[in-house]
Amino acid sequence: MKARILFIDAYDSFTNNIISILETKLDVEVTQVKIDSHISNLRSFLRPFSAVVAGPGPGNPGNDADIGLMKELWSLSDEDILPVLGICLGFQSLVLAHGGKVLPLNRPRHGVVTRISTNGEGIFQGVEEVQSVQYHSLHGTLGHEILEDSKWPGSSPHLWKPHESTPALIPLAWEIDQSLAYYEEIARPKNPRCILMAVKHVTKPFYGIQFHPESICSHSNAQEVIVNWWSLLEEYHKDHNSRYDAELDFDMRALRVARNKHVPSHLPLPSESGESFSSLSSSRASSPLSSISTPLPSSSCNSQLSASSSLSSLSSALISAEPTSSPLELGPYGPTLKEYSMDLGGLTVPEICRLVGLHDSEVIVLDSEMRQMSELGAYSIIGIVESDTVKLNYSVGDHHVRIQEGDQSFNDSLHGGTIFSYLKSFMDQHKPSDSCEQTHPFQGGLMGYITYEACLETIEIPTKSTGSSRPDICFAYIERSIVIDHMHKRVHVKSLKWDDGVWIGDTFRMLAASSQLRSTLVGDNHNPQMAAHAISIEEPSNDAYMAKIGKCQAHIRAGNSYELCLTNQTTIRKRPTPSRSSWPLYLRLRSLNPAPFSAYVRLGPLTLLSTSPERFMSWTRPAAKPDTNGILSSTCQFRPIKGTVKKHQLDAQGNARTVSFEEATRLLSTTKERAENLMIVDLIRHDLYGVVGSGNVNVKAVMVVEEYETVYQLVSVIEGTIATNGYWRSVVGNTLPSQLMHKAAGLSKEGIDVLAASLPPGSMTGAPKRRSCELLQEIEEHTPRSIYSGVLGYMSVSGGGDFSVVIRSAFKWDGDGEDEMDEWKIGAGGAVTELSTEEGEWEEMLTKMSSTMRLFKDSE
């Protein structure tokens, strides 16, 4: 039987990173509770556990609401005591509970790597020095006198002994690195010469560390501290004839062998009241629910036809049998993909849209043509929204989905689930019935957007509903699409409709004829000099924005957040084009801001023109065959952007100059820029671990500089492996009764589960995510961000998906403007940290804003 550890989570965004260390390094089972979980009898509740970890989190240990259950650990009677490891906030709680003080640092530490000197004993056995990341605005002190000219702890013996005011605690480690370059960037008094980093209780099995061993930038020996702590527990339990001896049965040799073995955490734990522990543990999982389905009959897979195939044979090959069920009724088969591919020739994305006549109607164009990159901009996808296309609309706070199909609409209940469990169930019922091997990502499926307000709902932060006329989530079920493979110069015309040979043939004929010519964009639609003249522009106030920056930093210094991603919006009013189409504006913007995640969306009341450089997350379709355990795996990827340098600047004499890649790399290597990025990387790892499980996350790239048209950006890449547990689906198809299929789908984890667990994008919130979002709601005066800071993308019927963060974008909602004017909004902002300056953050916001604002101004 595995030993079990209880983890008390203070709503932090690094919790699951620590749990991954515990489960993979120690071969234990970890159960998580929140600090505010209702546990009426903690003594009884702790009996099945071998130890407790009191985790990090925002706030002050002097506020009971910020530490909750942690406070009770220190006052348990001797016979009920368990070994405890406090990390960051948990460490500070331990210090405060035993007579120490917790004070604010003059210069908070967030995302900063420092050198820590230890006593080399106990939990620091064999670890005399640690290089580890710190995330704290407050610090614990035991009363030791720290003079400005104090020598390092190693030559100051009194620093390693209990202080008379706190005799129960022994110092174990001190920060010794006072030469950090970032000190010179803050015009405030320095921190104490030595900062306490670890303690242990004199008689009780309580340990605490201030630093974060789980951070991706902490040295590996920081994790050995946790392993050493666990090793000490064997001796403690034996010496105290602990009631846990029978359960622990420690075999340290086996433990060392198993340290790197992944052990998922699933075991339920009944409470003293008999209720399932799942009601107390933190989880965002929910059961899938009944959903509509637009089933299509099965037929043999129509693979890509050769270019020599005649159109008549093509049409014949694509004619399917009569449907066996009516629309909106679940049938036994999923859709069958039909497609035709051809050379791209001289065709471009705008030319294809013009030929097919899409630019004046509802359409979703995910456009990578202007910034082609093998991993990011390899494909462009044109999703064709027709008059009878099924749309799924959701507004925050609702308990139903509004389904539109042509002129008809009705509400379908969520049945106690979430909008994401609904979407997951919908996609599961629309998986293709054939097994075509496709190398490109989209075969049809859901395409659409999720607003920032809908993202906030996933972390239980309330916002005002905009009503059904302006949905917070809208996805169209795309049955006809055109996919452009930029790397191989191919065009793929696709359809999921059961009898669509005529459309595919006509579309192919039209594109094939045009591709023989050297297609060029005609007219003024693509002329980057043609500005969309604005009638009025309301830009952010300098004073108001700087005041908000000051509020952010006040919260950071108080320990309420590590980083706050502050945003603002500019409003532009202009007359619509004669055709009332926004397509010409998009063509201008894509030429001004080439980006791998550009997009034109006209869906319902929303028009979005995006030139986003940032992927939020993507996931691959599950493997074609299950492994020996019947598991189908999928890989998901995040690419957060944090850290920005303006490419075109003015020198001291006011002359224009272009920043080189080398200079940008140097500027983005500062402590501030790297700390911004690191905090989001660690946050995303936490979100990802929460779904894919311990040991299944890999940081592929850390803080790489990428060049774009107007800026250089600091980018990281985080990947995770999803065990879909979806073998049942490959065996039974859609033949299960609806209720059973929903239950079976709920057992699997898929890309959409990661999506739901990771919203809102960490690069648009800060860390810890929940507390930061709550603070930002107040600081931004509850102004809706709307689609800005949300996500946009697709979920393919084949199982893959890809979403970008909506930044560098302009959007409008029908009905917002007055006097027949269009009202466009552009959002921009930046991550505020302790190292930020008001002037620097203002300039960064303007840099990002101006990249899109050029759309509405004459070129200079």
Tab-separated table of N, CA and C in Angstrom, residues 116-121 124 127-129 142 144 146 151-163 169-176 194-200 202:
chain	number	residue	atom	x	y	z
A	116	ILE	N	21.087	29.969	-2.325
A	116	ILE	CA	20.674	29.794	-0.931
A	116	ILE	C	21.705	28.931	-0.223
A	117	SER	N	22.187	29.408	0.910
A	117	SER	CA	23.156	28.677	1.713
A	117	SER	C	22.417	27.865	2.778
A	118	THR	N	22.768	26.586	2.937
A	118	THR	CA	22.088	25.707	3.891
A	118	THR	C	23.071	25.191	4.935
A	119	ASN	N	22.531	24.536	5.967
A	119	ASN	CA	23.410	23.932	6.977
A	119	ASN	C	23.905	22.559	6.558
A	120	GLY	N	23.421	22.047	5.411
A	120	GLY	CA	23.889	20.774	4.888
A	120	GLY	C	23.414	19.567	5.664
A	121	GLU	N	22.425	19.738	6.525
A	121	GLU	CA	21.946	18.639	7.361
A	121	GLU	C	20.447	18.437	7.182
A	124	PHE	N	18.495	19.121	4.093
A	124	PHE	CA	19.525	19.633	3.185
A	124	PHE	C	20.761	18.740	3.163
A	127	VAL	N	23.099	18.838	0.260
A	127	VAL	CA	22.706	20.007	-0.534
A	127	VAL	C	23.143	21.254	0.239
A	128	GLU	N	24.412	21.611	0.114
A	128	GLU	CA	24.919	22.739	0.885
A	128	GLU	C	24.527	24.083	0.277
A	129	GLU	N	24.257	24.086	-1.022
A	129	GLU	CA	23.818	25.314	-1.673
A	129	GLU	C	22.728	24.982	-2.686
A	142	LEU	N	12.870	35.339	12.470
A	142	LEU	CA	12.821	34.725	13.796
A	142	LEU	C	13.369	35.646	14.872
A	144	HIS	N	16.547	37.213	14.526
A	144	HIS	CA	17.990	37.346	14.426
A	144	HIS	C	18.356	38.740	13.937
A	146	ILE	N	20.141	41.205	11.797
A	146	ILE	CA	20.781	41.197	10.484
A	146	ILE	C	21.274	42.617	10.193
A	151	LYS	N	28.177	39.370	7.816
A	151	LYS	CA	28.865	38.416	6.963
A	151	LYS	C	27.882	37.355	6.503
A	152	TRP	N	28.315	36.546	5.540
A	152	TRP	CA	27.440	35.486	5.042
A	152	TRP	C	27.103	34.517	6.159
A	153	PRO	N	25.972	33.836	6.059
A	153	PRO	CA	25.534	32.921	7.123
A	153	PRO	C	26.587	31.906	7.519
A	154	GLY	N	27.381	31.450	6.554
A	154	GLY	CA	28.374	30.429	6.859
A	154	GLY	C	29.382	30.871	7.904
A	155	SER	N	29.638	32.161	7.988
A	155	SER	CA	30.595	32.673	8.968
A	155	SER	C	29.909	33.463	10.073
A	156	SER	N	28.591	33.289	10.217
A	156	SER	CA	27.823	33.947	11.280
A	156	SER	C	27.082	32.871	12.067
A	157	PRO	N	27.742	32.240	13.050
A	157	PRO	CA	27.158	31.080	13.748
A	157	PRO	C	25.804	31.369	14.380
A	158	HIS	N	25.553	32.598	14.825
A	158	HIS	CA	24.290	32.873	15.514
A	158	HIS	C	23.091	32.714	14.583
A	159	LEU	N	23.315	32.792	13.267
A	159	LEU	CA	22.207	32.670	12.326
A	159	LEU	C	21.707	31.236	12.201
A	160	TRP	N	22.455	30.282	12.706
A	160	TRP	CA	22.057	28.879	12.612
A	160	TRP	C	21.478	28.347	13.922
A	161	LYS	N	21.261	29.218	14.876
A	161	LYS	CA	20.735	28.805	16.176
A	161	LYS	C	19.364	29.445	16.406
A	162	PRO	N	18.521	28.801	17.218
A	162	PRO	CA	17.233	29.421	17.548
A	162	PRO	C	17.442	30.770	18.227
A	163	HIS	N	16.561	31.708	17.939
A	163	HIS	CA	16.623	32.996	18.607
A	163	HIS	C	15.821	32.912	19.901
A	169	LEU	N	12.010	27.200	16.812
A	169	LEU	CA	12.380	27.070	15.399
A	169	LEU	C	13.878	27.250	15.199
A	170	ILE	N	14.451	26.357	14.377
A	170	ILE	CA	15.877	26.387	14.059
A	170	ILE	C	16.050	26.792	12.600
A	171	PRO	N	16.841	27.809	12.294
A	171	PRO	CA	17.102	28.179	10.891
A	171	PRO	C	17.895	27.083	10.192
A	172	LEU	N	17.515	26.796	8.957
A	172	LEU	CA	18.204	25.776	8.159
A	172	LEU	C	18.856	26.341	6.912
A	173	ALA	N	18.381	27.491	6.443
A	173	ALA	CA	18.918	28.037	5.192
A	173	ALA	C	18.647	29.537	5.118
A	174	TRP	N	19.606	30.228	4.448
A	174	TRP	CA	19.498	31.670	4.253
A	174	TRP	C	19.848	32.002	2.804
A	175	GLU	N	19.200	33.019	2.297
A	175	GLU	CA	19.608	33.503	0.974
A	175	GLU	C	20.914	34.275	1.125
A	176	ILE	N	21.859	33.991	0.233
A	176	ILE	CA	23.170	34.636	0.352
A	176	ILE	C	23.505	35.518	-0.837
A	194	CYS	N	20.503	39.226	4.878
A	194	CYS	CA	20.238	37.789	4.822
A	194	CYS	C	18.740	37.566	5.010
A	195	ILE	N	18.178	36.691	4.196
A	195	ILE	CA	16.748	36.402	4.260
A	195	ILE	C	16.560	34.930	4.599
A	196	LEU	N	15.737	34.665	5.607
A	196	LEU	CA	15.491	33.301	6.072
A	196	LEU	C	14.805	32.494	4.971
A	197	MET	N	15.332	31.291	4.691
A	197	MET	CA	14.820	30.463	3.603
A	197	MET	C	14.289	29.105	4.052
A	198	ALA	N	14.605	28.659	5.277
A	198	ALA	CA	14.110	27.361	5.731
A	198	ALA	C	14.242	27.254	7.244
A	199	VAL	N	13.305	26.518	7.856
A	199	VAL	CA	13.342	26.284	9.298
A	199	VAL	C	12.871	24.863	9.590
A	200	LYS	N	13.157	24.424	10.826
A	200	LYS	CA	12.526	23.205	11.338
A	200	LYS	C	12.164	23.440	12.800
A	202	VAL	N	11.978	22.438	16.713
A	202	VAL	CA	12.946	21.781	17.593
A	202	VAL	C	12.500	20.369	17.961
